[in-house]
Amino acid sequence: EPEVTQTPSHQVTQMGQEVILRCVPISNHLYFYWYRQILGQKVEFLVSFYNNEISEKSEIFDDQFSVERPDGSNFTLKIRSTKLEDSAMYFCASSWDRGMNTEAFFGQGTRLTVV
Amino acid sequence: GENVEQHPSTLSVQEGDSAVIKCTYSDSASNYFPWYKQELGKGPQLIIDIRSNVGEKKDQRIAVTLNKTAKHFSLHITETQPEDSAVYFCGLGTSGTYKYIFGTGTRLKVLA
């Protein structure tokens, strides 16, 4: 069964450092997403990406965040200068349809800890 | 903008009993309503979804109902089992947007 894969599973970083979270979406999917989940809270939308550009982003996704699809398979989230409050579980997801009426498949997540 | 409220936040049921989780939304343009199950330390996984042209959908012990007029949809789990214990999130897809949004989650505990 196809799946979204994320690496690393756990990342610890010093405050102020840059981190890159990596994702390999399902191969025939066209839409890609990053979500964040602070411990015990809801899954929050960060950004969606289609056709090599951002389709939509939330207020959380400020200038410290960027996304990139550097090749045909990877999809990355970069945080330029991490803050303590960036500590969370980050989920990558993908879907094949633009109509927002098909399933989004989620990866297992990357737990980011900023110290 | 889109918003979805989910209740209850926690739910404990005896094994074999039914569990019901309800979500309400505000945007009438919302047309896709998925339910995700999240087990500890894992990513959310879709368990059932429904589109706005359907009022009810069932898959074995799981069913989802949608009331478009009242703008609410519910997850029903019958004959609950301990392995149903997890956090359940309702979701929302809306035409004209490029995101899914999620409720605050319901922690379901099935007591053996």
Tab-separated table of C-alpha atoms in Angstrom:
chain	number	residue	atom	x	y	z
A	1	GLU	CA	0.000	0.000	0.000
A	2	PRO	CA	1.447	3.405	-0.916
A	3	GLU	CA	2.408	5.622	1.967
A	4	VAL	CA	3.841	9.006	2.815
A	5	THR	CA	7.251	8.722	4.431
A	6	GLN	CA	8.909	11.309	6.634
A	7	THR	CA	12.445	11.681	7.897
A	8	PRO	CA	13.771	12.002	10.477
A	9	SER	CA	11.292	10.596	12.981
A	10	HIS	CA	12.754	12.771	15.715
A	11	GLN	CA	14.852	15.927	15.431
A	12	VAL	CA	16.387	17.833	18.321
A	13	THR	CA	17.787	21.260	17.560
A	14	GLN	CA	19.146	24.286	19.340
A	15	MET	CA	17.021	27.416	19.376
A	16	GLY	CA	17.977	29.662	16.469
A	17	GLN	CA	19.188	26.818	14.275
A	18	GLU	CA	17.745	25.910	10.901
A	19	VAL	CA	15.991	22.590	10.413
A	20	ILE	CA	14.763	20.808	7.321
A	21	LEU	CA	12.039	18.204	7.602
A	22	ARG	CA	11.753	15.816	4.706
A	23	CYS	CA	8.834	14.006	3.162
A	24	VAL	CA	8.279	11.681	0.237
A	25	PRO	CA	4.617	11.959	-0.798
A	26	ILE	CA	2.738	9.227	-2.616
A	27	SER	CA	4.076	9.141	-6.151
A	28	ASN	CA	0.976	9.990	-8.209
A	29	HIS	CA	-0.309	12.649	-5.831
A	30	LEU	CA	-0.392	16.261	-6.906
A	31	TYR	CA	-1.146	18.184	-3.709
A	32	PHE	CA	1.157	18.299	-0.726
A	33	TYR	CA	0.640	19.639	2.772
A	34	TRP	CA	2.386	20.295	6.024
A	35	TYR	CA	0.527	20.202	9.319
A	36	ARG	CA	1.666	20.746	12.874
A	37	GLN	CA	0.432	19.180	16.092
A	38	ILE	CA	1.552	20.566	19.418
A	39	LEU	CA	1.434	17.862	22.071
A	40	GLY	CA	-2.140	16.972	22.964
A	41	GLN	CA	-3.664	19.535	20.651
A	42	LYS	CA	-5.367	19.531	17.281
A	43	VAL	CA	-3.734	19.055	13.919
A	44	GLU	CA	-3.135	22.555	12.492
A	45	PHE	CA	-2.741	23.420	8.825
A	46	LEU	CA	0.504	25.126	7.828
A	47	VAL	CA	0.738	25.131	4.040
A	48	SER	CA	-0.431	23.445	0.853
A	49	PHE	CA	1.623	23.119	-2.326
A	50	TYR	CA	0.643	22.383	-5.902
A	51	ASN	CA	2.385	22.739	-9.234
A	52	ASN	CA	5.586	23.934	-7.573
A	53	GLU	CA	4.033	26.787	-5.698
A	54	ILE	CA	2.222	27.483	-2.465
A	55	SER	CA	-1.550	27.207	-2.869
A	56	GLU	CA	-2.531	28.330	0.584
A	57	LYS	CA	-0.853	29.027	3.911
A	58	SER	CA	-1.955	29.720	7.445
A	59	GLU	CA	-1.006	32.523	9.806
A	60	ILE	CA	1.456	30.142	11.454
A	61	PHE	CA	3.418	29.856	8.217
A	62	ASP	CA	5.395	33.100	8.509
A	63	ASP	CA	8.682	34.162	6.939
A	64	GLN	CA	10.594	31.672	9.072
A	65	PHE	CA	8.999	28.810	7.160
A	66	SER	CA	9.520	27.724	3.583
A	67	VAL	CA	8.661	24.695	1.499
A	68	GLU	CA	10.311	23.211	-1.515
A	69	ARG	CA	9.953	20.313	-3.902
A	70	PRO	CA	13.593	20.030	-4.974
A	71	ASP	CA	13.078	17.013	-7.215
A	72	GLY	CA	10.277	14.767	-8.380
A	73	SER	CA	9.887	12.933	-5.136
A	74	ASN	CA	10.848	14.982	-2.081
A	75	PHE	CA	8.882	17.717	-0.347
A	76	THR	CA	10.631	19.664	2.402
A	77	LEU	CA	9.719	22.085	5.166
A	78	LYS	CA	12.445	24.440	6.340
A	79	ILE	CA	12.359	26.457	9.524
A	80	ARG	CA	15.079	29.085	9.307
A	81	SER	CA	15.578	30.072	12.930
A	82	THR	CA	13.792	27.740	15.294
A	83	LYS	CA	12.012	28.956	18.407
A	84	LEU	CA	11.006	26.993	21.487
A	85	GLU	CA	7.368	27.226	20.426
A	86	ASP	CA	8.171	25.422	17.157
A	87	SER	CA	8.460	22.221	19.170
A	88	ALA	CA	5.708	19.976	17.832
A	89	MET	CA	4.945	16.981	15.677
A	90	TYR	CA	5.062	17.905	12.003
A	91	PHE	CA	3.019	15.862	9.566
A	92	CYS	CA	3.365	15.789	5.820
A	93	ALA	CA	0.333	14.770	3.773
A	94	SER	CA	-0.553	14.353	0.125
A	95	SER	CA	-3.663	13.966	-2.000
A	96	TRP	CA	-4.278	13.496	-5.693
A	97	ASP	CA	-7.308	15.691	-6.300
A	98	ARG	CA	-7.646	19.459	-6.177
A	99	GLY	CA	-11.273	19.411	-5.171
A	100	MET	CA	-10.587	19.008	-1.457
A	101	ASN	CA	-12.966	16.068	-1.572
A	102	THR	CA	-10.561	13.191	-1.552
A	103	GLU	CA	-8.520	11.577	1.147
A	104	ALA	CA	-5.324	13.164	2.397
A	105	PHE	CA	-2.726	10.574	3.335
A	106	PHE	CA	-0.550	11.452	6.302
A	107	GLY	CA	2.973	10.398	7.132
A	108	GLN	CA	4.049	9.165	10.540
A	109	GLY	CA	5.369	12.572	11.500
A	110	THR	CA	8.608	14.174	12.621
A	111	ARG	CA	8.825	15.135	16.249
A	112	LEU	CA	10.757	18.407	16.449
A	113	THR	CA	12.175	19.384	19.806
A	114	VAL	CA	13.746	22.824	20.116
A	115	VAL	CA	15.964	23.255	23.169
B	1	GLY	CA	-13.516	31.288	7.436
B	2	GLU	CA	-13.936	27.588	7.910
B	3	ASN	CA	-14.299	26.297	11.424
B	4	VAL	CA	-15.197	22.914	12.862
B	5	GLU	CA	-16.102	22.146	16.462
B	6	GLN	CA	-15.858	18.640	17.841
B	7	HIS	CA	-17.483	17.078	20.907
B	8	PRO	CA	-16.865	15.445	23.272
B	9	SER	CA	-13.160	15.901	23.951
B	10	THR	CA	-12.997	12.599	25.830
B	11	LEU	CA	-15.297	9.596	25.729
B	12	SER	CA	-15.159	6.396	27.735
B	13	VAL	CA	-17.353	3.451	26.815
B	14	GLN	CA	-17.581	-0.156	27.861
B	15	GLU	CA	-16.448	-2.720	25.345
B	16	GLY	CA	-19.358	-3.659	23.121
B	17	ASP	CA	-21.174	-0.358	23.584
B	18	SER	CA	-21.532	2.308	20.895
B	19	ALA	CA	-19.619	5.571	20.661
B	20	VAL	CA	-20.774	8.742	18.933
B	21	ILE	CA	-18.648	11.790	18.159
B	22	LYS	CA	-20.155	14.921	16.668
B	23	CYS	CA	-18.757	17.822	14.674
B	24	THR	CA	-20.391	21.039	13.588
B	25	TYR	CA	-19.195	23.411	10.896
B	26	SER	CA	-20.078	26.868	9.681
B	27	ASP	CA	-19.245	27.145	5.971
B	28	SER	CA	-21.988	25.879	3.685
B	29	ALA	CA	-19.392	25.457	0.906
B	30	SER	CA	-17.784	22.597	2.845
B	31	ASN	CA	-18.297	19.434	0.841
B	32	TYR	CA	-15.997	16.745	2.183
B	33	PHE	CA	-16.067	15.322	5.675
B	34	PRO	CA	-13.372	12.800	6.626
B	35	TRP	CA	-12.783	11.111	9.951
B	36	TYR	CA	-9.265	10.227	11.016
B	37	LYS	CA	-8.003	7.930	13.746
B	38	GLN	CA	-4.697	8.717	15.405
B	39	GLU	CA	-2.988	6.114	17.536
B	40	LEU	CA	-0.258	7.059	19.955
B	41	GLY	CA	2.890	8.205	18.198
B	42	LYS	CA	1.441	7.773	14.721
B	43	GLY	CA	0.039	9.943	11.984
B	44	PRO	CA	-3.713	10.312	11.407
B	45	GLN	CA	-5.278	7.610	9.264
B	46	LEU	CA	-8.548	7.936	7.408
B	47	ILE	CA	-11.222	5.566	8.653
B	48	ILE	CA	-14.260	6.838	6.770
B	49	ASP	CA	-15.337	9.865	4.784
B	50	ILE	CA	-18.512	11.298	3.335
B	51	ARG	CA	-19.271	13.812	0.637
B	52	SER	CA	-21.967	16.436	0.692
B	53	ASN	CA	-24.240	14.618	-1.752
B	54	VAL	CA	-24.634	11.680	0.652
B	55	GLY	CA	-26.418	11.594	3.997
B	56	GLU	CA	-24.979	8.432	5.471
B	57	LYS	CA	-22.186	5.969	4.848
B	58	LYS	CA	-21.344	2.764	6.627
B	59	ASP	CA	-18.307	0.507	6.698
B	60	GLN	CA	-18.711	-2.495	8.988
B	61	ARG	CA	-18.803	-1.132	12.559
B	62	ILE	CA	-18.207	2.459	11.537
B	63	ALA	CA	-20.750	4.885	10.110
B	64	VAL	CA	-20.860	8.581	9.393
B	65	THR	CA	-23.989	10.707	9.083
B	66	LEU	CA	-24.216	14.172	7.590
B	67	ASN	CA	-26.914	16.776	8.140
B	68	LYS	CA	-26.173	19.562	5.681
B	69	THR	CA	-29.062	21.713	6.809
B	70	ALA	CA	-27.913	21.713	10.413
B	71	LYS	CA	-24.235	21.663	9.384
B	72	HIS	CA	-23.190	18.752	11.511
B	73	PHE	CA	-21.795	15.301	10.949
B	74	SER	CA	-21.217	12.429	13.306
B	75	LEU	CA	-19.079	9.319	13.639
B	76	HIS	CA	-20.748	6.214	15.007
B	77	ILE	CA	-18.769	3.207	16.180
B	78	THR	CA	-20.785	0.156	17.168
B	79	GLU	CA	-19.668	-2.890	19.161
B	80	THR	CA	-16.575	-1.059	20.331
B	81	GLN	CA	-13.390	-2.997	20.969
B	82	PRO	CA	-10.275	-2.077	22.987
B	83	GLU	CA	-8.345	-1.493	19.756
B	84	ASP	CA	-10.775	1.306	18.912
B	85	SER	CA	-9.127	3.316	21.705
B	86	ALA	CA	-7.420	6.287	20.025
B	87	VAL	CA	-7.896	9.970	19.248
B	88	TYR	CA	-10.433	10.671	16.518
B	89	PHE	CA	-10.426	13.847	14.445
B	90	CYS	CA	-13.162	15.088	12.176
B	91	GLY	CA	-12.032	16.980	9.134
B	92	LEU	CA	-13.413	19.384	6.594
B	93	GLY	CA	-12.693	20.050	2.933
B	94	THR	CA	-14.171	23.140	1.321
B	95	SER	CA	-14.464	24.084	-2.331
B	96	GLY	CA	-12.201	26.933	-3.286
B	97	THR	CA	-9.622	26.150	-0.626
B	98	TYR	CA	-6.463	24.087	-0.701
B	99	LYS	CA	-6.497	22.706	2.809
B	100	TYR	CA	-8.280	20.342	5.109
B	101	ILE	CA	-9.036	21.599	8.596
B	102	PHE	CA	-9.550	19.423	11.637
B	103	GLY	CA	-11.509	19.424	14.846
B	104	THR	CA	-9.895	19.418	18.259
B	105	GLY	CA	-10.057	15.636	18.587
B	106	THR	CA	-11.878	13.137	20.796
B	107	ARG	CA	-9.934	10.743	22.966
B	108	LEU	CA	-11.919	7.513	22.973
B	109	LYS	CA	-11.246	4.907	25.637
B	110	VAL	CA	-12.869	1.525	25.334
B	111	LEU	CA	-12.885	-0.217	28.691
B	112	ALA	CA	-12.532	-3.986	28.640
